[in-house]
GROMACS .gro file of C-alpha atoms in nm:
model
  190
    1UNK     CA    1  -2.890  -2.439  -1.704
    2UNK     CA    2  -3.251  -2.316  -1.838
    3UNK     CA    3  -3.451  -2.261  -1.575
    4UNK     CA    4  -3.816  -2.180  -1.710
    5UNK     CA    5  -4.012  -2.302  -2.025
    6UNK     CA    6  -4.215  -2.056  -2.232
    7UNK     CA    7  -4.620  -2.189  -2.221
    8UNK     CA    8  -4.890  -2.057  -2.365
    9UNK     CA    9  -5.049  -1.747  -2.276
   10UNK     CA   10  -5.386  -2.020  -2.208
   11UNK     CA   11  -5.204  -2.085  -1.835
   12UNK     CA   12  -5.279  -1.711  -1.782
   13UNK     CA   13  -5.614  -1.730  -1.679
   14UNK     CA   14  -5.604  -2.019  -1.581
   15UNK     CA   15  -5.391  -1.913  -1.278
   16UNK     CA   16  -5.654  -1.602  -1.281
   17UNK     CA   17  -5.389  -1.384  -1.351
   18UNK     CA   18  -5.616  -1.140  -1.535
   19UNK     CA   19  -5.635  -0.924  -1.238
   20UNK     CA   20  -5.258  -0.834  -1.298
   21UNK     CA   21  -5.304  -0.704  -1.632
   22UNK     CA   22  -5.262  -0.363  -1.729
   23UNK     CA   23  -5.547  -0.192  -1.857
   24UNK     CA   24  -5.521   0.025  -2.184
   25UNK     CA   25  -5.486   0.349  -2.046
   26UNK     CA   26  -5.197   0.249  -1.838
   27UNK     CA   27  -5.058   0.113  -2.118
   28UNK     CA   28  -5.094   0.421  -2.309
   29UNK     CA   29  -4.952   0.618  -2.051
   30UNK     CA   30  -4.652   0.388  -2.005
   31UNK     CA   31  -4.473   0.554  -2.274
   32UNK     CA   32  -4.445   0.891  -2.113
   33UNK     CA   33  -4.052   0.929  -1.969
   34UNK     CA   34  -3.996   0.758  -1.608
   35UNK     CA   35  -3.843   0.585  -1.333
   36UNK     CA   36  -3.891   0.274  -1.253
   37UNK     CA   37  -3.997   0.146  -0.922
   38UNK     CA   38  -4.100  -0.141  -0.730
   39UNK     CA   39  -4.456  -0.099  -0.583
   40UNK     CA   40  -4.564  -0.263  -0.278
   41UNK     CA   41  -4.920  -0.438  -0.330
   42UNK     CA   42  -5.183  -0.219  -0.285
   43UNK     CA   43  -5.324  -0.319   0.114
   44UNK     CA   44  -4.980  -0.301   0.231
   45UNK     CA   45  -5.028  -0.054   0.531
   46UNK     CA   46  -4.879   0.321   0.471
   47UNK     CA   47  -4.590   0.349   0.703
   48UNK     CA   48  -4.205   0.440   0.718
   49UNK     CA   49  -4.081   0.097   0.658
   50UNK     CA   50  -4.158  -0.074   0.338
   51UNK     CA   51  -4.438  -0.295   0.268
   52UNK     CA   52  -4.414  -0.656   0.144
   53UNK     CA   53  -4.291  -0.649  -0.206
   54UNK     CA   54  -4.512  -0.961  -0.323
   55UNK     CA   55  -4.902  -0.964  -0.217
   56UNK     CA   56  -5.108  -1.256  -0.213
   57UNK     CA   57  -5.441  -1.261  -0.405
   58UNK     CA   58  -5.658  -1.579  -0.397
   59UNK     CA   59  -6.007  -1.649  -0.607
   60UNK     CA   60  -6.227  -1.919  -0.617
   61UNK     CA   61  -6.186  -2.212  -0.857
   62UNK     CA   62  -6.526  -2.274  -1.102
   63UNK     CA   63  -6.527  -2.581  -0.830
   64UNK     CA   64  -6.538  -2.364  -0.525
   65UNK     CA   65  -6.127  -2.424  -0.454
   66UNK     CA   66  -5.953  -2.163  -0.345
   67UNK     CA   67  -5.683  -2.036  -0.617
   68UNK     CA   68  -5.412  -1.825  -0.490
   69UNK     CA   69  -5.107  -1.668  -0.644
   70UNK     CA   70  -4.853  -1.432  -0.490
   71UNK     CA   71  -4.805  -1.103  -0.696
   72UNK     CA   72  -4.617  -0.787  -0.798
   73UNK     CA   73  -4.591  -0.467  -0.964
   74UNK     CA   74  -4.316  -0.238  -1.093
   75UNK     CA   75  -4.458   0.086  -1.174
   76UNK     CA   76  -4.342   0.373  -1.380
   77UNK     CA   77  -4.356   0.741  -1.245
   78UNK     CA   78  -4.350   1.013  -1.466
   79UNK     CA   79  -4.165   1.314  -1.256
   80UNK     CA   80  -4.336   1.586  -1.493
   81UNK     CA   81  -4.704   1.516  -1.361
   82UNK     CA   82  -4.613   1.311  -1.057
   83UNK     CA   83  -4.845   1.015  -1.284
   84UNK     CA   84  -4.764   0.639  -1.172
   85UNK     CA   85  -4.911   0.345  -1.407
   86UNK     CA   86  -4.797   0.001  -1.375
   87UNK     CA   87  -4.504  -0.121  -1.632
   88UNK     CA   88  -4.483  -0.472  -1.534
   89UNK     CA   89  -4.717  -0.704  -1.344
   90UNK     CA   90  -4.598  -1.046  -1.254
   91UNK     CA   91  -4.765  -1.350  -1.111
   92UNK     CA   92  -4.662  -1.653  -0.969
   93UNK     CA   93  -4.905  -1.989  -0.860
   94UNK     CA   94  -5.022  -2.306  -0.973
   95UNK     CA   95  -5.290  -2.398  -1.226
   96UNK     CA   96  -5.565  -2.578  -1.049
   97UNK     CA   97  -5.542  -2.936  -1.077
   98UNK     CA   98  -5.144  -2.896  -1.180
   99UNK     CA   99  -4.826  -2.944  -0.926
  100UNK     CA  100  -4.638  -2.694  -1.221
  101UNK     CA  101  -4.532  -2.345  -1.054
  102UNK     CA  102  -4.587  -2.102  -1.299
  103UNK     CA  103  -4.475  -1.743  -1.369
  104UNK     CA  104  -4.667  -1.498  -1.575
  105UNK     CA  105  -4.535  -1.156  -1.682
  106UNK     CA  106  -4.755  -0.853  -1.829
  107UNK     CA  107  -4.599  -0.593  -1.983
  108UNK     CA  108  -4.797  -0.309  -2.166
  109UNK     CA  109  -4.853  -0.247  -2.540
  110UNK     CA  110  -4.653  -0.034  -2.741
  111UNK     CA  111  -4.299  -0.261  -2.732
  112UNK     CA  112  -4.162  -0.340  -3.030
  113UNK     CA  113  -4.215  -0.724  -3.043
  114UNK     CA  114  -3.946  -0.890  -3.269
  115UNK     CA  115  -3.630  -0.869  -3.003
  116UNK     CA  116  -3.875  -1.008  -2.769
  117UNK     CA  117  -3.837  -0.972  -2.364
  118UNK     CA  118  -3.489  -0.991  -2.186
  119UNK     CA  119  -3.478  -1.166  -1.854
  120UNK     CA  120  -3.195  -1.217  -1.656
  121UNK     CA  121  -3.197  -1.328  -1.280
  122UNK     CA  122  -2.913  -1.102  -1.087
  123UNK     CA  123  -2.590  -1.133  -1.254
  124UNK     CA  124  -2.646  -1.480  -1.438
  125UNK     CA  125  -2.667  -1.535  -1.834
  126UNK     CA  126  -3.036  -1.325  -1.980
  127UNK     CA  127  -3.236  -1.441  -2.232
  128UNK     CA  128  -3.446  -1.349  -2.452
  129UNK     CA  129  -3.828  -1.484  -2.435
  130UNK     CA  130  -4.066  -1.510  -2.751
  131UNK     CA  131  -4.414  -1.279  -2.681
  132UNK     CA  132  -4.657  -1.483  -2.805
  133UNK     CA  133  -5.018  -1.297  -2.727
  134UNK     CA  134  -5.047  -0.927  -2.716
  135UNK     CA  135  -5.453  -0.844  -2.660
  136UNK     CA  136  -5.577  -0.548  -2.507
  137UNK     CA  137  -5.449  -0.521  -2.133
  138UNK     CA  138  -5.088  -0.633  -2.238
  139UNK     CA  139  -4.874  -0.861  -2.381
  140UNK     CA  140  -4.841  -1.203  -2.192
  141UNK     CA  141  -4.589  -1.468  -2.106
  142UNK     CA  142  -4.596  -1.744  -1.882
  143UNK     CA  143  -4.317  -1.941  -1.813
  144UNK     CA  144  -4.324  -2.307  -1.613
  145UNK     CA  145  -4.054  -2.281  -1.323
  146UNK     CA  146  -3.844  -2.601  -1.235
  147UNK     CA  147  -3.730  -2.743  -0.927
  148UNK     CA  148  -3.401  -2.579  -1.011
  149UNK     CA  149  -3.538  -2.230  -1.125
  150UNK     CA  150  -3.769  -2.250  -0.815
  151UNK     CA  151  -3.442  -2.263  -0.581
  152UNK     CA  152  -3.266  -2.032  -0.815
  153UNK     CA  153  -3.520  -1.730  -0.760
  154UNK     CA  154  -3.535  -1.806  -0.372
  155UNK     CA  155  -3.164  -1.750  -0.348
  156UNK     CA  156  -3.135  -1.459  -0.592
  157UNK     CA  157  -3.188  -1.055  -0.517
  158UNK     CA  158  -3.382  -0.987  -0.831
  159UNK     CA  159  -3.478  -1.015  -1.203
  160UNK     CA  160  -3.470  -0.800  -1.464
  161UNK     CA  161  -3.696  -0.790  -1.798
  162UNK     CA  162  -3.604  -0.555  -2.066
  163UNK     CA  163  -3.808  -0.449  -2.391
  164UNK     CA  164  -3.783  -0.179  -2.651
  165UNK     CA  165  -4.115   0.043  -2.734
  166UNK     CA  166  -4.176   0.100  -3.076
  167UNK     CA  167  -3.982   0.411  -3.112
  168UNK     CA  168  -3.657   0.267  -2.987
  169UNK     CA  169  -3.645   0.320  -2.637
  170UNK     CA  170  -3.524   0.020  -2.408
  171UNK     CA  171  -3.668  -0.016  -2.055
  172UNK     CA  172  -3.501  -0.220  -1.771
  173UNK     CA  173  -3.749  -0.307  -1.490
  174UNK     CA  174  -3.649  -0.450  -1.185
  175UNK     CA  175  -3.826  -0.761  -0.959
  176UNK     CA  176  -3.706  -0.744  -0.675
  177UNK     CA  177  -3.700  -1.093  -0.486
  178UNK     CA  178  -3.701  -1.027  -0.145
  179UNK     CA  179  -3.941  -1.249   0.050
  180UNK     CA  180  -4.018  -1.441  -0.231
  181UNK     CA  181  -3.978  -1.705  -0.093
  182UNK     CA  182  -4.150  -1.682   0.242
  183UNK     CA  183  -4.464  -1.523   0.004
  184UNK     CA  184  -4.399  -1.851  -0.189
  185UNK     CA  185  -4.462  -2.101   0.064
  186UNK     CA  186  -4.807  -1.966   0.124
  187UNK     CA  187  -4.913  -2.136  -0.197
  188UNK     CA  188  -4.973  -2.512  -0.225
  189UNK     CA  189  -5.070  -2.757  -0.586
  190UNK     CA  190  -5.466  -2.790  -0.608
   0.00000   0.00000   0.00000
């Protein structure tokens, strides 16, 4: 059962996803060796239990609505330098004036684009998703969630999304799915 469509990379900021994006120096330094990790949004409070995995970030509509989306990052650490840039930044909301939940992923420059972006939620069948836009914070795809892929990610422990940079090395990053849906019900359809 598919789960998602592929839309164009228009949705993005539309949703005002563009504060998700990678910027070009991150990008740049993505390539450096790593482990990946999953970052907790940047206002979660530093203590010894883990913040919230997804953060909530709202902005106002060009008609004064409030937009939100619920958000998160998997960042890279390079052990050598102690360096952490973001590898992955994913969003997840509405476009205004649309009941379609939408997903859009941001991974940074530098992948080699014809075996496009592996995504596979826990153990279940991957596929492979088409990049269509690469501009100069990332490359961009937004996918439209159903009903069924909705409930699907609820009940599920994570997703991965896989590329290969342009000299050959594949990359597995992880999104983890714990209180996704609790940060999910925050949002609402405009």
């Amino acid at each position: 059962m598919r789960i998602f469509a592929v839309v164009g990379v228009l949705a993005v900021a539309a949703i005002g996803f563009g504060a998700y994006r990678m910027t070009d120096a991150a990008a740049k330094d993505a390539k450096a060796p790593a482990k990946p990790a999953a970052a907790a949004p940047a206002d979660a409070a530093k203590t010894d239990k883990p913040g919230p995995l997804w953060g909530k970030s709202c902005d106002k509509t060009a008609d004064g609505k409030q937009n939100c989306v619920i958000v998160q990052n998997v960042v890279i650490t390079n052990k050598s330098d102690n360096s952490s840039v973001r590898a992955l930044a994913v969003a997840v909301g509405y476009v205004p004036g649309d009941t379609k939940l939408r997903m859009a992923l941001t991974i940074p420059l530098g992948i080699n684009l014809p075996p496009g972006i592996g995504f596979q939620i826990d153990d279940a069948q991957a596929n492979t998703l088409p990049i269509e836009t690469c501009v100069a914070d990332g490359c961009h795809i937004v996918m439209t969630i159903d009903q069924g892929g909705r409930d699907s990610l609820v009940k599920s422990k994570m997703i991965k999304i896989s590329y290969q940079l342009v000299n050959g090395q594949k990359v597995t990053l992880p999104i983890e799915l714990a209180g996704f849906g609790d940060a999910l019900a925050q949002l609402s359809p405009s």
